[in-house]
Short mmCIF file of N, CA and C and ligand atoms in Angstrom, two decimals:
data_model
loop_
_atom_site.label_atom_id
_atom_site.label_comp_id
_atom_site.label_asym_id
_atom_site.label_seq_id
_atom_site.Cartn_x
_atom_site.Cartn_y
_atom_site.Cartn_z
N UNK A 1 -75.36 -56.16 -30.18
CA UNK A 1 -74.96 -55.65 -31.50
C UNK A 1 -75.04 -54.12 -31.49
N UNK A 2 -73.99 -53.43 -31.91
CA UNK A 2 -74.16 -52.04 -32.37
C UNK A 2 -75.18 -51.23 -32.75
N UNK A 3 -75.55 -50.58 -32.34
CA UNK A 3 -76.94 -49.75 -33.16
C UNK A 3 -76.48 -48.90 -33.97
N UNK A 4 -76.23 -49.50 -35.55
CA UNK A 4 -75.60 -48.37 -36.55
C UNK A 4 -76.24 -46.91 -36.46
N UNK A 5 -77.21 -46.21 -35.88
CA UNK A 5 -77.83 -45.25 -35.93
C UNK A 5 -77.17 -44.42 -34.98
N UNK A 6 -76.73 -44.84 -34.27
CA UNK A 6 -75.61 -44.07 -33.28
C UNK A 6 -73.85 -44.58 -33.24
N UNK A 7 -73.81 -44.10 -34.45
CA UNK A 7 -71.96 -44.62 -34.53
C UNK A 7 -71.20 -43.89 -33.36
N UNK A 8 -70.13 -44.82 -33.25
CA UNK A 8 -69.55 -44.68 -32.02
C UNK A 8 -68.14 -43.81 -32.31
N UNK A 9 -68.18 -43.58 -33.13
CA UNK A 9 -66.84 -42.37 -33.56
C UNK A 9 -66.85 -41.49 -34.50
N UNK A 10 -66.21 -40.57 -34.83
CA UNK A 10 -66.51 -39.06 -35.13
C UNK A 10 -66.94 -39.41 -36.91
N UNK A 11 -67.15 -38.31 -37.20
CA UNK A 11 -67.45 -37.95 -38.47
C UNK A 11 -66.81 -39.32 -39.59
N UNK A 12 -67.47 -39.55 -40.95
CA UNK A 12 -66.46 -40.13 -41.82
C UNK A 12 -64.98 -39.20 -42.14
N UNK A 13 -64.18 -40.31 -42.33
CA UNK A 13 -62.46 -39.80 -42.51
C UNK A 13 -62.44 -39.45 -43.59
N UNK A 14 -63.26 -39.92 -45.21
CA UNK A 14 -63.00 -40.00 -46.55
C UNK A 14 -62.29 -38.10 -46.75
N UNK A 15 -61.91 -37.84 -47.68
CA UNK A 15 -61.06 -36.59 -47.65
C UNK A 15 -62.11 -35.28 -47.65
N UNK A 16 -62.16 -34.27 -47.27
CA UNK A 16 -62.81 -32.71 -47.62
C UNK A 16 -62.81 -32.52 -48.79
N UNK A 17 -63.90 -31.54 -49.42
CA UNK A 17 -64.05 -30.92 -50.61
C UNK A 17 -62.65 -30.72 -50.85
N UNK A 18 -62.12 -30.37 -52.17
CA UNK A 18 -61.18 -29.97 -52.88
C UNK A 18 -61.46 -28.23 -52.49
N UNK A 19 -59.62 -28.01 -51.79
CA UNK A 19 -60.15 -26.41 -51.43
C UNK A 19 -60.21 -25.37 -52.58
N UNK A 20 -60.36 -26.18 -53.75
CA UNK A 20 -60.35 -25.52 -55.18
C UNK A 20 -61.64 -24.53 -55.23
N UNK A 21 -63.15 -25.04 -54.76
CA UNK A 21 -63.94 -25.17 -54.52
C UNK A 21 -64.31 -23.77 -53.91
N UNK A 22 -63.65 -23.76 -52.17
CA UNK A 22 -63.58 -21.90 -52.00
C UNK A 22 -62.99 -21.40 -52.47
N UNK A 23 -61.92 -21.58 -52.85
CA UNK A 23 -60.96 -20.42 -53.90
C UNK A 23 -62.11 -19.75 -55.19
N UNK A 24 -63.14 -20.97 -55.86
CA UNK A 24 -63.63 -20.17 -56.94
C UNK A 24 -64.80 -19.46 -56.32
N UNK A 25 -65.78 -20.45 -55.63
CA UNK A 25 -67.00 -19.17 -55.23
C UNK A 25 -66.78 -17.93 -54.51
N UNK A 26 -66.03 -18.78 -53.40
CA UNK A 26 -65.84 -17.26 -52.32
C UNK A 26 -66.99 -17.37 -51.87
N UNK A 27 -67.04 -16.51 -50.24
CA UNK A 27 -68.50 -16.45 -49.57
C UNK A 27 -69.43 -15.74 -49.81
N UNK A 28 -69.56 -15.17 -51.43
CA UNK A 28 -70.88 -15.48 -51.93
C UNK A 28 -71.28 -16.15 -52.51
N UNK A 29 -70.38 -16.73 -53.51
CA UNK A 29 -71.26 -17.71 -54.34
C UNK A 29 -71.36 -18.75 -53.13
N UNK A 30 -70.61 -19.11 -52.38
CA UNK A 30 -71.04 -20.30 -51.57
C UNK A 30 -72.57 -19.99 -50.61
N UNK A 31 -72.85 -19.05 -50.30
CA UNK A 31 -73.53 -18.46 -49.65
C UNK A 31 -74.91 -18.44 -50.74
N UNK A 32 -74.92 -18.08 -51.92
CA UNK A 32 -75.88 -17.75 -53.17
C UNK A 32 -76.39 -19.55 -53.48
N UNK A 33 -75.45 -20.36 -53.37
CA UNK A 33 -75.14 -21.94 -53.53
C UNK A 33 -76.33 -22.43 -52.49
N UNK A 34 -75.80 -22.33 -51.18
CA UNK A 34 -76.64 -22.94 -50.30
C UNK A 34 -77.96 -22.44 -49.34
N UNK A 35 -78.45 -20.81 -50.23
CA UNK A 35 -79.44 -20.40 -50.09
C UNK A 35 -80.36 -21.13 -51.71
N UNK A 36 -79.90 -21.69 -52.48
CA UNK A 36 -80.31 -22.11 -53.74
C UNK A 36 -80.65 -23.28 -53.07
N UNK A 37 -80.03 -24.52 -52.21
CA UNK A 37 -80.41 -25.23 -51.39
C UNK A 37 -81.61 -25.58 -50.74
N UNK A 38 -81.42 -24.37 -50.12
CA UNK A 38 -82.69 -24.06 -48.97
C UNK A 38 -83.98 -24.29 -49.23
N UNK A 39 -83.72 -23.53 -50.92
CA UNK A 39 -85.04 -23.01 -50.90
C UNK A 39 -85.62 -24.00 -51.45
N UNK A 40 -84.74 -25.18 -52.03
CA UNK A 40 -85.12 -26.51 -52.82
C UNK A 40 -85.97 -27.70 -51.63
N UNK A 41 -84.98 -27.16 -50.17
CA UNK A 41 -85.63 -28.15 -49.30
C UNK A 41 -86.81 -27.70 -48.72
N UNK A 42 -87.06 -26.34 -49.16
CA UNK A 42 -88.06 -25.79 -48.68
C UNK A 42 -89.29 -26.54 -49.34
N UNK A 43 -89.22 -26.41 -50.35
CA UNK A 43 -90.17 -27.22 -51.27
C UNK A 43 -90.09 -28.91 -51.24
N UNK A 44 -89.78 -29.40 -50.78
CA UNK A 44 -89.37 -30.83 -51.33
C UNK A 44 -89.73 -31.82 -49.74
N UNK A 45 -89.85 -32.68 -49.57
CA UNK A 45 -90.62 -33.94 -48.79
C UNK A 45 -90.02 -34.07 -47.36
N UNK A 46 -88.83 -33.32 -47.24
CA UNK A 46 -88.02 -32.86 -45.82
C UNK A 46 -88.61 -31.47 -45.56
N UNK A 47 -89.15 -30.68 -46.29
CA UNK A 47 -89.39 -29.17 -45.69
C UNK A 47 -90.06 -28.96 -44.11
N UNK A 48 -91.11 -30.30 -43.89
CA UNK A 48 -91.06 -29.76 -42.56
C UNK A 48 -90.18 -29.95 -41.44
N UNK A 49 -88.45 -29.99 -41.60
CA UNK A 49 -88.09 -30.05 -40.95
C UNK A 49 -87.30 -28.76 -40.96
N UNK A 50 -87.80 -27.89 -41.99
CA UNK A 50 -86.79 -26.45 -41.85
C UNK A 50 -87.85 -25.43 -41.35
N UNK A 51 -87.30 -24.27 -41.29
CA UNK A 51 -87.91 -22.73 -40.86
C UNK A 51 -88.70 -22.60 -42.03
N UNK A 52 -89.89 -22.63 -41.69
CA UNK A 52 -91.16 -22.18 -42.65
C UNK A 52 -91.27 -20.66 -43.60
N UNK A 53 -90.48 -19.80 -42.57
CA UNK A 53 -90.54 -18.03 -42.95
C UNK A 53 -89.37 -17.87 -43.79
N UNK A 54 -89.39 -17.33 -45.04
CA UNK A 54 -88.28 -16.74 -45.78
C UNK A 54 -86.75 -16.84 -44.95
N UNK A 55 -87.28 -14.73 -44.04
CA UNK A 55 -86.30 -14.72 -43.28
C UNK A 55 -85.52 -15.93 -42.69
N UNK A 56 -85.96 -16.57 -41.59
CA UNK A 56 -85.67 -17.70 -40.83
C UNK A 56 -85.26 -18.92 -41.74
N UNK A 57 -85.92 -19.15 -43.31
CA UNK A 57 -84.99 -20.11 -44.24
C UNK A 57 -83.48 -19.71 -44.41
N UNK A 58 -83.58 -18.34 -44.75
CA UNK A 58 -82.44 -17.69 -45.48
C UNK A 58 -80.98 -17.84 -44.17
N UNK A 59 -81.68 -17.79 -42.90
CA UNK A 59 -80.70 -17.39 -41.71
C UNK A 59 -80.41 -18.82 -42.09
N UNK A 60 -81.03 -19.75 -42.13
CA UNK A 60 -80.63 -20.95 -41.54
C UNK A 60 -80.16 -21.54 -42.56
N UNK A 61 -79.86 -21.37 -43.84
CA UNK A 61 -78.87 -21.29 -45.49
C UNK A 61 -77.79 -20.63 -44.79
N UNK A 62 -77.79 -19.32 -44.18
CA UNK A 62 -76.28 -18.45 -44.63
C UNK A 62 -75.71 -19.66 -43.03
N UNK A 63 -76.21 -19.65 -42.08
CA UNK A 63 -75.07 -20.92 -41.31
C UNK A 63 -74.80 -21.85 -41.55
N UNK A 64 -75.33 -22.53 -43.05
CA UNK A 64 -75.05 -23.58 -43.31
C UNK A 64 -73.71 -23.45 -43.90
N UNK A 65 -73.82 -22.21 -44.57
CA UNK A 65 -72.87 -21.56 -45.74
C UNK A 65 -71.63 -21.63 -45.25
N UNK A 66 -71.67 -21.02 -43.72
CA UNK A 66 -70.42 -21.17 -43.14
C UNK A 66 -69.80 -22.15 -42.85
N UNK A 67 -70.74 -23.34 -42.84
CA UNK A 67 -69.88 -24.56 -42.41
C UNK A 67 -69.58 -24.77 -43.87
N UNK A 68 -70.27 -24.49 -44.87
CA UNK A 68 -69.43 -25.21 -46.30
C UNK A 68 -68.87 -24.53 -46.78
N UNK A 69 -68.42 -23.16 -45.93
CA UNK A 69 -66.95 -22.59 -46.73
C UNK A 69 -65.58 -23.10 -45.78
N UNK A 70 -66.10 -23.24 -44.47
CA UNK A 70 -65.24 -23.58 -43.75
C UNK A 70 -64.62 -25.23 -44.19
N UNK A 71 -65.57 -26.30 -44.89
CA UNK A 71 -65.00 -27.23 -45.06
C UNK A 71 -64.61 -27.80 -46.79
N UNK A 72 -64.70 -26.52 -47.24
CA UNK A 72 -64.36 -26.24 -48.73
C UNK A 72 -63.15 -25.70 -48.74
N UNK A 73 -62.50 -25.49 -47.66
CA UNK A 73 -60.97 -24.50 -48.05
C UNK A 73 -60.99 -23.34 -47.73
N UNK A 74 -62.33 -22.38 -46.91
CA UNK A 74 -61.96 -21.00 -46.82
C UNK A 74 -61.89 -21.30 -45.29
N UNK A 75 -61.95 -19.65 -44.57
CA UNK A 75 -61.67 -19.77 -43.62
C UNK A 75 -62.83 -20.51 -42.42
N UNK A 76 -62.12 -20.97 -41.03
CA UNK A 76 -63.35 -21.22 -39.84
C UNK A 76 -64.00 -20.58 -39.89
N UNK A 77 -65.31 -20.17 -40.96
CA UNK A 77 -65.97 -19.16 -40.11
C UNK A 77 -67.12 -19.82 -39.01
N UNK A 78 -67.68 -20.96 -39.41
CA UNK A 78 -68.60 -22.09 -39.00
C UNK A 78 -68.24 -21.82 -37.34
N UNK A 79 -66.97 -22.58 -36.96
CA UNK A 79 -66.45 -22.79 -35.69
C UNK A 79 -66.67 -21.71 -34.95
N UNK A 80 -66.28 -20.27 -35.95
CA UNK A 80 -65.90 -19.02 -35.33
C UNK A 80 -67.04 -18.10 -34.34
N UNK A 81 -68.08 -18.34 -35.18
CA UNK A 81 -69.33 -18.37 -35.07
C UNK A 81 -70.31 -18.82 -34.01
N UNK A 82 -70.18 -20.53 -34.53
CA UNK A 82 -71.14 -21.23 -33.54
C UNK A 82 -70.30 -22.52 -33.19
N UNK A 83 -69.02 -22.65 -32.52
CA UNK A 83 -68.79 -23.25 -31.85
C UNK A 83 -68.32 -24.20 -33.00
N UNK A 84 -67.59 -25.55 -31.88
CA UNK A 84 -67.26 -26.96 -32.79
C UNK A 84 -68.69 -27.05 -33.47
N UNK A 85 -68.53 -27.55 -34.87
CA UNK A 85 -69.04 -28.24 -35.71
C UNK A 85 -70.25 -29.38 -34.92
N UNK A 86 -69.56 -29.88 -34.82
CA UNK A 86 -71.20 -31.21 -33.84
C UNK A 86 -72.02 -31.41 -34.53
N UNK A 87 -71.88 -31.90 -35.88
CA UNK A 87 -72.83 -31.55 -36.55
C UNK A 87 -73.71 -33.03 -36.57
N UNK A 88 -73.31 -33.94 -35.94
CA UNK A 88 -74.46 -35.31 -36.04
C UNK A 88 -74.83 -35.06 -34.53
N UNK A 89 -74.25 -34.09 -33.76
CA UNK A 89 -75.22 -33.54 -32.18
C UNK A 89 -76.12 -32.73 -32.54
N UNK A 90 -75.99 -31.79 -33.80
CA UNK A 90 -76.82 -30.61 -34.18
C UNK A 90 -77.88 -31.23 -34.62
N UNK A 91 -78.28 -32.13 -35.48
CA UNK A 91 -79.11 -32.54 -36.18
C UNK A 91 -80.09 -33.54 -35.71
N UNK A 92 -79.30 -34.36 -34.30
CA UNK A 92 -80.15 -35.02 -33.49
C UNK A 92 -81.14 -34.56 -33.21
N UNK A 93 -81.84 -33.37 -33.36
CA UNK A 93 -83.31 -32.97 -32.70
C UNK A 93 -83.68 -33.26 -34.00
N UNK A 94 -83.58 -33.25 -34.89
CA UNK A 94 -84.68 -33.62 -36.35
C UNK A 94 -84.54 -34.82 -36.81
N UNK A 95 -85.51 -35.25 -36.98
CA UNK A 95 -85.59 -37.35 -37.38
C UNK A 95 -84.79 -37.15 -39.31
N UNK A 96 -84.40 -37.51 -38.98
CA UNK A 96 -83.60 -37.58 -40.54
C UNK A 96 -83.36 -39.56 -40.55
N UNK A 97 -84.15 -40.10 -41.59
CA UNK A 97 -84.04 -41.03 -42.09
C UNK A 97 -83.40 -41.07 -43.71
N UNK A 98 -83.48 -42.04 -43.76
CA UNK A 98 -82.98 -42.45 -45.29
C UNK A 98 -83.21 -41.93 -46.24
N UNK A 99 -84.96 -41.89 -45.92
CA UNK A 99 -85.44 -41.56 -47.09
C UNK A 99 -85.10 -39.85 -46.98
N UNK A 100 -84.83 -39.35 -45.82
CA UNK A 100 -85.23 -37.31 -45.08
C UNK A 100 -83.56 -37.26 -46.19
N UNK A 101 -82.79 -38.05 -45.77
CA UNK A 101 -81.17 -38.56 -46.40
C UNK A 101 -81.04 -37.98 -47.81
N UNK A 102 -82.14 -38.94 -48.58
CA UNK A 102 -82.43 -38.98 -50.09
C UNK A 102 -82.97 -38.03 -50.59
N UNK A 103 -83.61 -37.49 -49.65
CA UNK A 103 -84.60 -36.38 -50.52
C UNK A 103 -83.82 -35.18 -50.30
N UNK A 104 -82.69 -34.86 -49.05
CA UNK A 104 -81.68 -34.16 -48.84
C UNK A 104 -80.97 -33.65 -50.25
N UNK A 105 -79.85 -35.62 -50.40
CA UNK A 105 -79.28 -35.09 -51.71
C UNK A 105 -79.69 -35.13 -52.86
N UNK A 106 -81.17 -35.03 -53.25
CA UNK A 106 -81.51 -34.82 -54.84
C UNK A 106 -81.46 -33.57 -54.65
N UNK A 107 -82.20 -32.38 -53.87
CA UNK A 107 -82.11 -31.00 -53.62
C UNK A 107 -80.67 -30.59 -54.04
N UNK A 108 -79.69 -31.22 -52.97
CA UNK A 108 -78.18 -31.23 -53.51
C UNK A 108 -78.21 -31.10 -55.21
N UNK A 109 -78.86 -32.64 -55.74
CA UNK A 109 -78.49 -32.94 -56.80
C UNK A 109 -79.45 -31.66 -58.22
N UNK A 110 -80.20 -31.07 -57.81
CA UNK A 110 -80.95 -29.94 -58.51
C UNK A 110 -79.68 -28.57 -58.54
N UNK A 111 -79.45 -28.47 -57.44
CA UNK A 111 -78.47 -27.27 -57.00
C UNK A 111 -77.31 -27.55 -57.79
N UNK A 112 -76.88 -28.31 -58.13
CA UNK A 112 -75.57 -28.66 -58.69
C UNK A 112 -75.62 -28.98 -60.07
N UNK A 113 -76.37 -28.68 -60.57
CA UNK A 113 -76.93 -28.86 -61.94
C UNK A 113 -76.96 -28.01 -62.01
N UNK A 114 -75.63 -27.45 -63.36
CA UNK A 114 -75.55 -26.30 -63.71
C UNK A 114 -74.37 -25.33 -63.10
N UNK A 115 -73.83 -26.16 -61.98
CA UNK A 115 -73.50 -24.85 -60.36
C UNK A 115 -72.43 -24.28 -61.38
N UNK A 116 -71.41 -24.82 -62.53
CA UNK A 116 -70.51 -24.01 -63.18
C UNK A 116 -70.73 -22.69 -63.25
N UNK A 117 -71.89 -22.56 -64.34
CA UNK A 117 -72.19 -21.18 -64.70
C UNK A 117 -72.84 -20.43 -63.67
N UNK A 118 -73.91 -21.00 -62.96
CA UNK A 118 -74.48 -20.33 -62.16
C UNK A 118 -73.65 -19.46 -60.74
N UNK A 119 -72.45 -20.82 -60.12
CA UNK A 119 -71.88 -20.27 -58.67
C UNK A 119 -70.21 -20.12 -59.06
N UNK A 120 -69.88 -20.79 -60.42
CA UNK A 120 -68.52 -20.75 -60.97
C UNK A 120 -67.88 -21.70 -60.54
N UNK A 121 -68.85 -22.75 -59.63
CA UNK A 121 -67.76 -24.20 -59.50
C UNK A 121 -67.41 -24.38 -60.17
N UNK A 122 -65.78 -25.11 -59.66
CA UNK A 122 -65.10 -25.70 -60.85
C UNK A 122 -65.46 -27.40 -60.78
N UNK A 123 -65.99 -27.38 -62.35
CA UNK A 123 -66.65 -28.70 -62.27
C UNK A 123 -65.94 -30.02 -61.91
N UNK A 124 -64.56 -29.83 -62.03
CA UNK A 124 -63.49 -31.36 -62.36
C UNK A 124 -63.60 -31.54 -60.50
N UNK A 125 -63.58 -30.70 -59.57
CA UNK A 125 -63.75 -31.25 -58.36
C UNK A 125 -65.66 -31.63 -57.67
N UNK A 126 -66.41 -31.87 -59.14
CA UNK A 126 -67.92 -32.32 -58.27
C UNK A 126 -68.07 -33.44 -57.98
N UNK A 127 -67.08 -34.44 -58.45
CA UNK A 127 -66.96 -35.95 -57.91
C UNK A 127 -66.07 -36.07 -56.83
N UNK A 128 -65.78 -35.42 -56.35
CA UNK A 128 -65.06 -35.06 -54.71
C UNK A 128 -66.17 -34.70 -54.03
N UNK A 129 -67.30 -33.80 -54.20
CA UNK A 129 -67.53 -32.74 -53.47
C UNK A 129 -69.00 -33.81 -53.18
N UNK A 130 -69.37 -34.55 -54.30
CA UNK A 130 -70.69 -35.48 -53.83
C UNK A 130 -70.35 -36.21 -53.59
N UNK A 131 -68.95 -37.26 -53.22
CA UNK A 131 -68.73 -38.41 -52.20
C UNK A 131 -68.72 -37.30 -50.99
N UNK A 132 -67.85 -36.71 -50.63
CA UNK A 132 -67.96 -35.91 -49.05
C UNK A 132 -69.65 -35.56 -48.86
N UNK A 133 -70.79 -35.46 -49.90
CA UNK A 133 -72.29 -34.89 -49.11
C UNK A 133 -72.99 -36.26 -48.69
N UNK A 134 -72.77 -37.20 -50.05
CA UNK A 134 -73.00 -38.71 -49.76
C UNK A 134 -72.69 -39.61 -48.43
N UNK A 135 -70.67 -39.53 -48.35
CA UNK A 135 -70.63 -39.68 -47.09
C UNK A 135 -71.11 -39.31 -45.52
N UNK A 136 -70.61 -37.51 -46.00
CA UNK A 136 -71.30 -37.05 -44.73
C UNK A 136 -73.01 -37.24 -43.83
N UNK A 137 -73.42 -37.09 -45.15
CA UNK A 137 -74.99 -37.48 -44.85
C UNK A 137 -75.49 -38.64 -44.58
N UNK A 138 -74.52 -39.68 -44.65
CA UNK A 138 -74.85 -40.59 -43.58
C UNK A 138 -74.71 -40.80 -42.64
N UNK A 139 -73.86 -40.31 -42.12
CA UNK A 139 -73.44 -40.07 -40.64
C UNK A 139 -74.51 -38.79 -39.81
N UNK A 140 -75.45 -38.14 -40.73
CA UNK A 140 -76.94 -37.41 -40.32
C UNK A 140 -77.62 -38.15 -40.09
N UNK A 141 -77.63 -39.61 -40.19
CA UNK A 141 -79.27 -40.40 -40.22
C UNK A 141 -79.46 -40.53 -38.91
N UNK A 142 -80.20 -40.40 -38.08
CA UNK A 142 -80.52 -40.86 -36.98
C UNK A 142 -81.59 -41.08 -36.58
N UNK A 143 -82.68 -42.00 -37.24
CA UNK A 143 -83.62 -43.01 -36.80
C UNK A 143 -83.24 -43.87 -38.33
N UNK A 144 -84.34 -44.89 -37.42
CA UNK A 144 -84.35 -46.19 -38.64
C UNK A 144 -85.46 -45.87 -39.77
C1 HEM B 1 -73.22 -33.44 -45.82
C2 HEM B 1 -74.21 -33.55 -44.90
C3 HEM B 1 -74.75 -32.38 -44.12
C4 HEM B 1 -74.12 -31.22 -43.76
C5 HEM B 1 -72.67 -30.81 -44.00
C6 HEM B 1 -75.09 -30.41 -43.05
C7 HEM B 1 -74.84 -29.17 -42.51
C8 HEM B 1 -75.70 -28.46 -41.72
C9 HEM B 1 -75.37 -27.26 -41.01
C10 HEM B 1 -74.02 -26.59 -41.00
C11 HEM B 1 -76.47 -26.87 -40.34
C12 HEM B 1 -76.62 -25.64 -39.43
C13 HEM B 1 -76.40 -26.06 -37.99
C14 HEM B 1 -76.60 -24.89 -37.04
O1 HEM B 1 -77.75 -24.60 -36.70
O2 HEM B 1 -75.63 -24.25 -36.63
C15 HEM B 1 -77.52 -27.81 -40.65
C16 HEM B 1 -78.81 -27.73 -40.17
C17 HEM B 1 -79.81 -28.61 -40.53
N1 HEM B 1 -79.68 -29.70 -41.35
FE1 HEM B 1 -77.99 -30.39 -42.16
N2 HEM B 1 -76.29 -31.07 -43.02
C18 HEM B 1 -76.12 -32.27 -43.66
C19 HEM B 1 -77.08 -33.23 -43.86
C20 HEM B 1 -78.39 -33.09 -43.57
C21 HEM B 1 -79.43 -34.04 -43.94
C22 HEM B 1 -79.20 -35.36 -44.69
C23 HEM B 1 -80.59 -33.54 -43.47
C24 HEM B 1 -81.92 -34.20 -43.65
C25 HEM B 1 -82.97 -33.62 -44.10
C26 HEM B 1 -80.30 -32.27 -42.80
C27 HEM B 1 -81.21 -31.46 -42.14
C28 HEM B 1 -80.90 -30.32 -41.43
C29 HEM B 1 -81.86 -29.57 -40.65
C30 HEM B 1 -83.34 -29.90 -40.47
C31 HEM B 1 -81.18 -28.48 -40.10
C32 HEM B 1 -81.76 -27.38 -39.19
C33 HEM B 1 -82.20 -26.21 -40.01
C34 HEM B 1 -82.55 -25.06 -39.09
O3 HEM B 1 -83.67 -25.03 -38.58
O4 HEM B 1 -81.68 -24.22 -38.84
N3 HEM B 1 -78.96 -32.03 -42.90
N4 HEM B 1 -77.03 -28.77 -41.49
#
């Protein structure tokens, strides 16, 4: 039988953020977005799997940034940067379970509360934008 924990083909297909999404933040608010992130997982029941030091949080927010402008509609900068994406190869060194999963997207779900006023999302694409973190983040789990 298959070991769902290691799927045997690439990423989920379901569609990308709406590129509506970079058009409004731009790479700061996206950047301001997923340092607001960071600092949520910093605090929250996954933190020891991030950079403990400010600095070293913040670095490791602004590369995230790049992959979520790059898959929001702006440009590669992710790729441009640091190579293909790989991102369920990238994450293989940190145990991310279900629960590492869950506690992921409530952080998500704090950050996005509100993101209108705060990053200028446009709200009519946030039911796009949390099936693609939902989906994607399952394809992060890798232990049981
Ligand atoms: C939509 C799903 C996800 C996306 C798009 C995503 C994206 C990223 C990106 C772009 C990076 C930076 C990779 C690099 O170093 O170049 C990263 C790092 C990381 N992600 Fe995720 N991630 C997702 C889900 C998760 C989940 C569910 C967890 C579980 C807690 C997680 C934990 C981590 C950790 C621990 C790092 C390393 C941080 C560091 O030390 O730099 N990610 N992620």
């Amino acid at each position: 039988m298959p070991d769902p924990h290691v799927p045997g083909q690439g990423p989920p297909q379901g569609p990308p953020p709406d590129p509506a999404i970079f058009a409004a933040l731009g790479e700061e608010g996206m950047r301001r977005m997923l340092r607001d992130l960071y600092r949520a997982l910093a605090a929250s029941p996954v933190a020891h799997l991030f950079p403990s030091g400010e600095a070293a949080l913040l670095e490791a927010a602004d590369r995230s940034a790049l992959f979520f402008i790059q898959v929001c509609g702006g440009p590669p900068l992710y790729s441009r940067f640091h190579g293909p994406p790989r991102m369920r190869a990238r994450h293989l060194p940190f145990a991310i379970d279900g629960a590492a999963r869950d506690a992921w997207l409530g952080c998500w779900e704090g950050v996005l509360e509100g993101c209108g006023s705060r990053y200028g999302f446009p709200e009519e694409h946030l039911p796009g934008f949390r099936r693609f973190l939902v989906e994607f983040s399952a394809w992060m789990v890798n232990r049981a």
